[in-house]
Structures are given as structure tokens and as C-alpha cells.
PDB file of C-alpha atoms in Angstrom:
ATOM      1  CA  UNK A  11       2.146 -27.425  16.465  1.00 61.00           C
ATOM      2  CA  UNK A  12       1.510 -24.602  13.989  1.00 72.00           C
ATOM      3  CA  UNK A  13       3.334 -21.289  14.523  1.00 88.00           C
ATOM      4  CA  UNK A  14       3.789 -18.148  12.631  1.00 93.00           C
ATOM      5  CA  UNK A  15       6.401 -15.644  13.602  1.00 94.00           C
ATOM      6  CA  UNK A  16       7.110 -11.957  12.836  1.00 95.00           C
ATOM      7  CA  UNK A  17       9.472  -9.177  14.155  1.00 91.00           C
ATOM      8  CA  UNK A  18       7.533  -6.976  16.361  1.00 92.00           C
ATOM      9  CA  UNK A  19       8.661  -3.533  15.034  1.00 96.00           C
ATOM     10  CA  UNK A  20       9.880  -1.743  11.813  1.00 97.00           C
ATOM     11  CA  UNK A  21      10.630   1.941  11.321  1.00 97.00           C
ATOM     12  CA  UNK A  22      11.213   3.420   7.998  1.00 97.00           C
ATOM     13  CA  UNK A  23      11.494   6.950   6.551  1.00 97.00           C
ATOM     14  CA  UNK A  24       8.681   7.990   4.085  1.00 97.00           C
ATOM     15  CA  UNK A  25       9.449   7.338   0.742  1.00 97.00           C
ATOM     16  CA  UNK A  26      11.698   4.362   1.392  1.00 97.00           C
ATOM     17  CA  UNK A  27      10.511   0.649   0.868  1.00 97.00           C
ATOM     18  CA  UNK A  28       9.416  -1.581   3.933  1.00 97.00           C
ATOM     19  CA  UNK A  29      10.082  -5.086   4.074  1.00 97.00           C
ATOM     20  CA  UNK A  30       8.027  -7.100   6.678  1.00 98.00           C
ATOM     21  CA  UNK A  31       9.030 -10.587   6.990  1.00 97.00           C
ATOM     22  CA  UNK A  32       7.180 -13.670   8.424  1.00 96.00           C
ATOM     23  CA  UNK A  33       8.001 -17.396   8.840  1.00 96.00           C
ATOM     24  CA  UNK A  34       5.772 -20.231   9.513  1.00 93.00           C
ATOM     25  CA  UNK A  35       6.004 -23.971  10.330  1.00 89.00           C
ATOM     26  CA  UNK A  36       3.022 -25.632   8.802  1.00 83.00           C
ATOM     27  CA  UNK A  37       4.272 -27.181   5.438  1.00 79.00           C
ATOM     28  CA  UNK A  38       0.757 -27.960   4.503  1.00 82.00           C
ATOM     29  CA  UNK A  39      -0.335 -24.247   4.438  1.00 80.00           C
ATOM     30  CA  UNK A  40      -2.386 -23.495   1.356  1.00 86.00           C
ATOM     31  CA  UNK A  41      -2.887 -19.711   1.591  1.00 92.00           C
ATOM     32  CA  UNK A  42      -0.746 -17.094   3.333  1.00 94.00           C
ATOM     33  CA  UNK A  43      -2.254 -13.573   4.124  1.00 95.00           C
ATOM     34  CA  UNK A  44      -1.148 -10.108   4.882  1.00 97.00           C
ATOM     35  CA  UNK A  45      -3.612  -8.027   7.037  1.00 96.00           C
ATOM     36  CA  UNK A  46      -3.482  -4.496   8.027  1.00 96.00           C
ATOM     37  CA  UNK A  47      -4.684  -3.135  11.436  1.00 93.00           C
ATOM     38  CA  UNK A  48      -4.855   0.683  11.902  1.00 90.00           C
ATOM     39  CA  UNK A  49      -5.448   2.187  15.529  1.00 82.00           C
ATOM     40  CA  UNK A  50      -9.091   1.713  16.373  1.00 78.00           C
ATOM     41  CA  UNK A  51     -10.030   0.081  13.195  1.00 82.00           C
ATOM     42  CA  UNK A  52     -10.681  -3.509  11.941  1.00 85.00           C
ATOM     43  CA  UNK A  53      -8.634  -5.961  10.049  1.00 92.00           C
ATOM     44  CA  UNK A  54      -8.165  -5.258   6.512  1.00 94.00           C
ATOM     45  CA  UNK A  55      -7.175  -7.873   4.032  1.00 94.00           C
ATOM     46  CA  UNK A  56      -4.215  -6.370   2.014  1.00 96.00           C
ATOM     47  CA  UNK A  57      -3.218  -9.393  -0.003  1.00 96.00           C
ATOM     48  CA  UNK A  58      -2.791 -13.182  -0.120  1.00 94.00           C
ATOM     49  CA  UNK A  59      -1.004 -15.683  -2.014  1.00 94.00           C
ATOM     50  CA  UNK A  60      -1.474 -19.338  -3.023  1.00 92.00           C
ATOM     51  CA  UNK A  61       1.274 -21.701  -1.786  1.00 89.00           C
ATOM     52  CA  UNK A  62       2.143 -22.741  -5.360  1.00 89.00           C
ATOM     53  CA  UNK A  63       3.185 -19.108  -6.134  1.00 91.00           C
ATOM     54  CA  UNK A  64       6.400 -17.360  -5.540  1.00 93.00           C
ATOM     55  CA  UNK A  65       5.370 -13.859  -6.000  1.00 96.00           C
ATOM     56  CA  UNK A  66       2.443 -11.779  -6.298  1.00 96.00           C
ATOM     57  CA  UNK A  67       2.241  -7.994  -7.037  1.00 96.00           C
ATOM     58  CA  UNK A  68      -0.513  -5.541  -6.301  1.00 93.00           C
ATOM     59  CA  UNK A  69       0.266  -1.950  -6.983  1.00 95.00           C
ATOM     60  CA  UNK A  70       2.769  -1.004  -4.105  1.00 96.00           C
ATOM     61  CA  UNK A  71       2.583  -4.393  -2.567  1.00 97.00           C
ATOM     62  CA  UNK A  72       4.937  -7.175  -3.434  1.00 97.00           C
ATOM     63  CA  UNK A  73       4.527 -10.504  -1.663  1.00 97.00           C
ATOM     64  CA  UNK A  74       7.493 -12.975  -1.980  1.00 97.00           C
ATOM     65  CA  UNK A  75       6.913 -16.718  -0.795  1.00 96.00           C
ATOM     66  CA  UNK A  76       9.955 -19.112  -0.242  1.00 94.00           C
ATOM     67  CA  UNK A  77       8.173 -22.367   0.387  1.00 92.00           C
ATOM     68  CA  UNK A  78      11.293 -24.303   1.037  1.00 92.00           C
ATOM     69  CA  UNK A  79      12.290 -22.044   3.934  1.00 93.00           C
ATOM     70  CA  UNK A  80       8.577 -21.303   4.885  1.00 93.00           C
ATOM     71  CA  UNK A  81       9.255 -17.517   4.574  1.00 95.00           C
ATOM     72  CA  UNK A  82       6.864 -15.077   3.581  1.00 96.00           C
ATOM     73  CA  UNK A  83       7.470 -11.349   2.911  1.00 97.00           C
ATOM     74  CA  UNK A  84       5.610  -8.084   2.292  1.00 98.00           C
ATOM     75  CA  UNK A  85       7.346  -5.375   0.564  1.00 98.00           C
ATOM     76  CA  UNK A  86       5.764  -1.832   0.551  1.00 98.00           C
ATOM     77  CA  UNK A  87       7.138   0.508  -2.040  1.00 98.00           C
ATOM     78  CA  UNK A  88       7.297   4.249  -1.485  1.00 97.00           C
ATOM     79  CA  UNK A  89       5.916   3.872   2.121  1.00 98.00           C
ATOM     80  CA  UNK A  90       3.812   6.631   3.189  1.00 97.00           C
ATOM     81  CA  UNK A  91       2.553   7.802   6.764  1.00 95.00           C
ATOM     82  CA  UNK A  92      -0.801   6.428   6.034  1.00 94.00           C
ATOM     83  CA  UNK A  93       1.031   2.872   5.813  1.00 96.00           C
ATOM     84  CA  UNK A  94       1.805   3.295   9.551  1.00 96.00           C
ATOM     85  CA  UNK A  95      -0.209  -0.005  11.251  1.00 96.00           C
ATOM     86  CA  UNK A  96       0.178  -3.227  12.554  1.00 95.00           C
ATOM     87  CA  UNK A  97       0.730  -5.981   9.822  1.00 97.00           C
ATOM     88  CA  UNK A  98      -0.270  -9.353  10.554  1.00 96.00           C
ATOM     89  CA  UNK A  99       0.984 -12.573   8.760  1.00 96.00           C
ATOM     90  CA  UNK A 100      -1.541 -15.404   8.764  1.00 95.00           C
ATOM     91  CA  UNK A 101      -1.734 -18.963   7.128  1.00 93.00           C
ATOM     92  CA  UNK A 102      -4.356 -21.354   6.577  1.00 90.00           C
ATOM     93  CA  UNK A 103      -4.400 -25.262   5.631  1.00 75.00           C
ATOM     94  CA  UNK A 104      -6.411 -26.937   2.931  1.00 66.00           C
ATOM     95  CA  UNK A 105      -9.679 -28.271   3.492  1.00 68.00           C
ATOM     96  CA  UNK A 106     -13.043 -26.696   4.512  1.00 70.00           C
ATOM     97  CA  UNK A 107     -12.100 -25.098   7.599  1.00 77.00           C
ATOM     98  CA  UNK A 108      -9.600 -22.611   6.674  1.00 83.00           C
ATOM     99  CA  UNK A 109      -8.926 -21.225  10.122  1.00 90.00           C
ATOM    100  CA  UNK A 110      -6.161 -18.794  10.270  1.00 92.00           C
ATOM    101  CA  UNK A 111      -3.057 -19.115  12.183  1.00 92.00           C
ATOM    102  CA  UNK A 112      -1.598 -15.662  13.018  1.00 93.00           C
ATOM    103  CA  UNK A 113       1.664 -14.053  13.989  1.00 94.00           C
ATOM    104  CA  UNK A 114       1.737 -11.365  16.587  1.00 93.00           C
ATOM    105  CA  UNK A 115       1.925  -8.638  14.268  1.00 94.00           C
ATOM    106  CA  UNK A 116       4.775  -6.139  12.906  1.00 96.00           C
ATOM    107  CA  UNK A 117       4.139  -2.388  13.956  1.00 96.00           C
ATOM    108  CA  UNK A 118       5.298  -0.323  11.155  1.00 97.00           C
ATOM    109  CA  UNK A 119       6.191   3.295  12.102  1.00 97.00           C
ATOM    110  CA  UNK A 120       6.689   5.523   9.080  1.00 97.00           C
ATOM    111  CA  UNK A 121       8.790   8.640   9.870  1.00 93.00           C
ATOM    112  CA  UNK A 122       8.294  11.915   7.696  1.00 89.00           C
TER     113      UNK A 122
ATOM    114  CA  UNK B  23     -21.807  -3.282  -0.173  1.00 57.00           C
ATOM    115  CA  UNK B  24     -22.227  -3.960   3.611  1.00 81.00           C
ATOM    116  CA  UNK B  25     -19.471  -5.522   5.522  1.00 92.00           C
ATOM    117  CA  UNK B  26     -19.315  -7.762   8.454  1.00 95.00           C
ATOM    118  CA  UNK B  27     -21.042  -6.121  11.482  1.00 95.00           C
ATOM    119  CA  UNK B  28     -20.760  -6.950  15.187  1.00 96.00           C
ATOM    120  CA  UNK B  29     -22.506  -5.729  18.124  1.00 97.00           C
ATOM    121  CA  UNK B  30     -22.023  -4.438  20.760  1.00 97.00           C
ATOM    122  CA  UNK B  31     -18.771  -2.539  19.804  1.00 95.00           C
ATOM    123  CA  UNK B  32     -17.888  -2.413  23.516  1.00 97.00           C
ATOM    124  CA  UNK B  33     -18.977  -4.480  26.504  1.00 98.00           C
ATOM    125  CA  UNK B  34     -18.147  -4.056  30.095  1.00 98.00           C
ATOM    126  CA  UNK B  35     -19.430  -6.813  32.422  1.00 98.00           C
ATOM    127  CA  UNK B  36     -18.894  -8.022  35.959  1.00 97.00           C
ATOM    128  CA  UNK B  37     -16.998 -11.152  36.726  1.00 97.00           C
ATOM    129  CA  UNK B  38     -19.599 -13.995  36.756  1.00 97.00           C
ATOM    130  CA  UNK B  39     -22.146 -12.432  34.517  1.00 98.00           C
ATOM    131  CA  UNK B  40     -23.006 -13.949  30.852  1.00 98.00           C
ATOM    132  CA  UNK B  41     -22.610 -12.051  27.716  1.00 98.00           C
ATOM    133  CA  UNK B  42     -23.872 -12.529  24.240  1.00 98.00           C
ATOM    134  CA  UNK B  43     -21.968 -11.283  21.247  1.00 98.00           C
ATOM    135  CA  UNK B  44     -23.530 -11.046  17.799  1.00 97.00           C
ATOM    136  CA  UNK B  45     -22.185 -11.133  14.368  1.00 97.00           C
ATOM    137  CA  UNK B  46     -23.918 -10.324  11.012  1.00 96.00           C
ATOM    138  CA  UNK B  47     -22.050 -11.691   8.184  1.00 95.00           C
ATOM    139  CA  UNK B  48     -21.774 -10.616   4.483  1.00 95.00           C
ATOM    140  CA  UNK B  49     -24.727 -11.906   2.672  1.00 92.00           C
ATOM    141  CA  UNK B  50     -24.013 -14.978   0.751  1.00 90.00           C
ATOM    142  CA  UNK B  51     -20.863 -15.774   2.705  1.00 92.00           C
ATOM    143  CA  UNK B  52     -21.163 -19.673   3.604  1.00 90.00           C
ATOM    144  CA  UNK B  53     -18.463 -19.704   6.127  1.00 93.00           C
ATOM    145  CA  UNK B  54     -18.243 -17.735   9.369  1.00 96.00           C
ATOM    146  CA  UNK B  55     -15.366 -17.717  12.034  1.00 96.00           C
ATOM    147  CA  UNK B  56     -14.923 -16.395  15.533  1.00 97.00           C
ATOM    148  CA  UNK B  57     -11.551 -15.282  16.735  1.00 97.00           C
ATOM    149  CA  UNK B  58     -10.131 -13.777  20.037  1.00 97.00           C
ATOM    150  CA  UNK B  59      -7.493 -11.221  20.341  1.00 93.00           C
ATOM    151  CA  UNK B  60      -6.083 -10.615  23.689  1.00 92.00           C
ATOM    152  CA  UNK B  61      -3.944  -7.726  24.550  1.00 86.00           C
ATOM    153  CA  UNK B  62      -0.418  -8.187  23.298  1.00 79.00           C
ATOM    154  CA  UNK B  63      -1.306 -11.413  21.616  1.00 81.00           C
ATOM    155  CA  UNK B  64      -2.193 -12.787  18.120  1.00 83.00           C
ATOM    156  CA  UNK B  65      -5.489 -13.685  17.119  1.00 92.00           C
ATOM    157  CA  UNK B  66      -6.815 -17.134  18.432  1.00 94.00           C
ATOM    158  CA  UNK B  67      -9.283 -19.334  16.379  1.00 94.00           C
ATOM    159  CA  UNK B  68     -12.457 -20.009  18.428  1.00 97.00           C
ATOM    160  CA  UNK B  69     -14.985 -21.598  16.215  1.00 96.00           C
ATOM    161  CA  UNK B  70     -16.001 -22.213  12.434  1.00 95.00           C
ATOM    162  CA  UNK B  71     -19.344 -22.571  10.787  1.00 94.00           C
ATOM    163  CA  UNK B  72     -19.854 -23.721   7.354  1.00 91.00           C
ATOM    164  CA  UNK B  73     -23.461 -23.894   6.038  1.00 85.00           C
ATOM    165  CA  UNK B  74     -25.480 -26.414   7.772  1.00 84.00           C
ATOM    166  CA  UNK B  75     -22.389 -28.609   8.630  1.00 88.00           C
ATOM    167  CA  UNK B  76     -21.468 -29.400  12.225  1.00 90.00           C
ATOM    168  CA  UNK B  77     -19.222 -26.531  13.526  1.00 92.00           C
ATOM    169  CA  UNK B  78     -15.637 -26.929  14.240  1.00 93.00           C
ATOM    170  CA  UNK B  79     -15.481 -26.010  17.915  1.00 94.00           C
ATOM    171  CA  UNK B  80     -11.942 -27.085  18.482  1.00 92.00           C
ATOM    172  CA  UNK B  81     -10.715 -23.439  19.430  1.00 94.00           C
ATOM    173  CA  UNK B  82     -13.179 -22.866  22.197  1.00 96.00           C
ATOM    174  CA  UNK B  83     -11.089 -22.403  25.492  1.00 95.00           C
ATOM    175  CA  UNK B  84     -13.666 -23.844  27.872  1.00 95.00           C
ATOM    176  CA  UNK B  85     -17.229 -25.002  28.223  1.00 96.00           C
ATOM    177  CA  UNK B  86     -18.329 -21.682  29.281  1.00 98.00           C
ATOM    178  CA  UNK B  87     -17.938 -20.637  25.486  1.00 98.00           C
ATOM    179  CA  UNK B  88     -20.754 -21.482  23.112  1.00 97.00           C
ATOM    180  CA  UNK B  89     -21.629 -20.240  19.780  1.00 97.00           C
ATOM    181  CA  UNK B  90     -24.629 -20.655  17.352  1.00 95.00           C
ATOM    182  CA  UNK B  91     -25.396 -19.801  13.867  1.00 94.00           C
ATOM    183  CA  UNK B  92     -28.591 -20.341  11.938  1.00 85.00           C
ATOM    184  CA  UNK B  93     -28.114 -21.420   8.235  1.00 80.00           C
ATOM    185  CA  UNK B  94     -25.868 -18.738   6.581  1.00 81.00           C
ATOM    186  CA  UNK B  95     -27.020 -15.813   8.856  1.00 89.00           C
ATOM    187  CA  UNK B  96     -26.384 -14.377  12.129  1.00 95.00           C
ATOM    188  CA  UNK B  97     -24.148 -15.905  14.760  1.00 97.00           C
ATOM    189  CA  UNK B  98     -23.919 -15.236  18.445  1.00 97.00           C
ATOM    190  CA  UNK B  99     -21.070 -16.181  20.691  1.00 98.00           C
ATOM    191  CA  UNK B 100     -22.047 -16.541  24.403  1.00 98.00           C
ATOM    192  CA  UNK B 101     -19.567 -16.641  27.344  1.00 98.00           C
ATOM    193  CA  UNK B 102     -21.070 -17.840  30.482  1.00 98.00           C
ATOM    194  CA  UNK B 103     -19.788 -16.934  33.981  1.00 98.00           C
ATOM    195  CA  UNK B 104     -17.208 -14.590  32.503  1.00 98.00           C
ATOM    196  CA  UNK B 105     -13.840 -14.344  34.190  1.00 97.00           C
ATOM    197  CA  UNK B 106     -11.255 -11.552  33.783  1.00 96.00           C
ATOM    198  CA  UNK B 107      -9.096 -13.351  31.446  1.00 95.00           C
ATOM    199  CA  UNK B 108     -11.992 -13.317  28.906  1.00 97.00           C
ATOM    200  CA  UNK B 109     -11.302  -9.852  28.278  1.00 97.00           C
ATOM    201  CA  UNK B 110     -10.316  -9.416  24.806  1.00 97.00           C
ATOM    202  CA  UNK B 111     -11.553  -8.226  21.486  1.00 96.00           C
ATOM    203  CA  UNK B 112     -13.761 -10.948  19.767  1.00 97.00           C
ATOM    204  CA  UNK B 113     -13.615 -10.743  16.053  1.00 97.00           C
ATOM    205  CA  UNK B 114     -16.107 -12.338  13.568  1.00 97.00           C
ATOM    206  CA  UNK B 115     -15.129 -12.974  10.048  1.00 96.00           C
ATOM    207  CA  UNK B 116     -17.329 -14.300   7.057  1.00 94.00           C
ATOM    208  CA  UNK B 117     -15.771 -16.021   3.932  1.00 92.00           C
ATOM    209  CA  UNK B 118     -17.002 -16.969   0.463  1.00 90.00           C
ATOM    210  CA  UNK B 119     -14.084 -19.153  -0.259  1.00 85.00           C
ATOM    211  CA  UNK B 120     -10.233 -18.486   0.736  1.00 86.00           C
ATOM    212  CA  UNK B 121     -10.616 -14.980   2.012  1.00 91.00           C
ATOM    213  CA  UNK B 122     -12.034 -13.961   5.304  1.00 94.00           C
ATOM    214  CA  UNK B 123     -13.335 -10.469   5.760  1.00 94.00           C
ATOM    215  CA  UNK B 124     -13.519  -9.251   9.478  1.00 95.00           C
ATOM    216  CA  UNK B 125     -15.943  -7.153  11.315  1.00 95.00           C
ATOM    217  CA  UNK B 126     -14.727  -4.244  13.771  1.00 94.00           C
ATOM    218  CA  UNK B 127     -14.835  -6.496  16.741  1.00 95.00           C
ATOM    219  CA  UNK B 128     -16.450  -6.492  20.174  1.00 97.00           C
ATOM    220  CA  UNK B 129     -14.100  -5.165  23.003  1.00 96.00           C
ATOM    221  CA  UNK B 130     -15.122  -7.139  25.992  1.00 98.00           C
ATOM    222  CA  UNK B 131     -13.906  -6.054  29.464  1.00 98.00           C
ATOM    223  CA  UNK B 132     -14.689  -8.157  32.524  1.00 97.00           C
ATOM    224  CA  UNK B 133     -14.127  -6.324  35.863  1.00 96.00           C
TER     225      UNK B 133
END
């Protein structure tokens, strides 16, 4: 069945770049998403990419998609302590029901 | 503008009781989703509504779970005869097209 996998933890120093990786199995995925969840807060949509794109950049965020390897990454440049959160990768298929299939989330710790 | 709202924010109930969770989507969003997030696990899809079409209930874990939505407005998720394994955060999302915007969730604890 459909599956999305992510590493569970990542620790970086403030000012460094963070790279969070995700792999998925559904080759028919249409959109791939990154959500951020801070402690006690809801899920915030960070960015998303259409499956026919290789890269999307939005300020400090860069998303890379390797469709052949079914690999998605999120790079956060100049990581700040405010970026500490859980980052979820999710994918959806085509069609009307774009239900999201989620990874377990990567907990990013930013050390001063 | 107003985002997705959910109520209650927290609910503690006794095993065997029924609970009703409410979701107010963003105005104009035709699609509405319910997900469940159990501790230490990823989000699980429960049910999807799109306009007046028949809902996709394929994610509901048992017949104790049901949901309703009238048109493109409020949705309610009902869990009958709650069990301890129903304890989770229940999240609602509304969507205009390919993006889903989430509410803060209802944290349900079944004792």
C-alpha cells in the first residue's frame, strides 16, 4: 500500500542549513507537501510541489523532488531556533479525493 | 480571514460514552477532511466530503464512527461507545483545491 517514510530526528546548529528527507511509494502521487507542527499548535502548510516539478523555492525553503527515486527533501536555509518543530511530509493522489498519506514526522531541534 | 475552527479543543470521556466533534471549515472551501493523529503515529485519513457528493468513508476504522456535513458548511464527527484506543487528536481540514488547511484539532481522551 501507500507509504511515506521520514527520519524521526534531526539536530542542527543555528545558522546552518537543515535538510529533511522523505521517501514515498505511490508512483501516482500528484502533489507532495511539507507541513510544520509546533508544540501545542496546529499543522501549518509550509509548501508543496506538483509532481511534474523538480524544485520549488520559497524564501528560506527549497523543495527538491526526485520522482524516479520517489524522494522528496526540504531544505531550510539559515535555520533559526524558531524553526524547531516537527516537519511532516505528505503525498496525495490525483482525482477528487486528495486524501493525504503522511509520514511520522521529523523532529527538528535547532541548537543555539 | 478566519481559519478552520474545531470544538471542543479538549474532551475527556468515559469508555462507552458517545462523543461529537465539530468542524467549521473556511468559507467557500468545498472539500472537508477528517484525520486522526494517535500518539507517536502519523495522521490517518478518516473521511472526505466534497460538496453534495457522497462522502468517501473508506478511512473510518469501525462502524462506531460516523460523520455528517450539510452542503459546504459545518461537519460533525461522532464516535459511539468510545473505547480507549479512540484516544487521539482529531483534525479537520478544509480545501479549495489541492491544498488543505487544518484546524487546531480536538484532543480526545477516553478513560
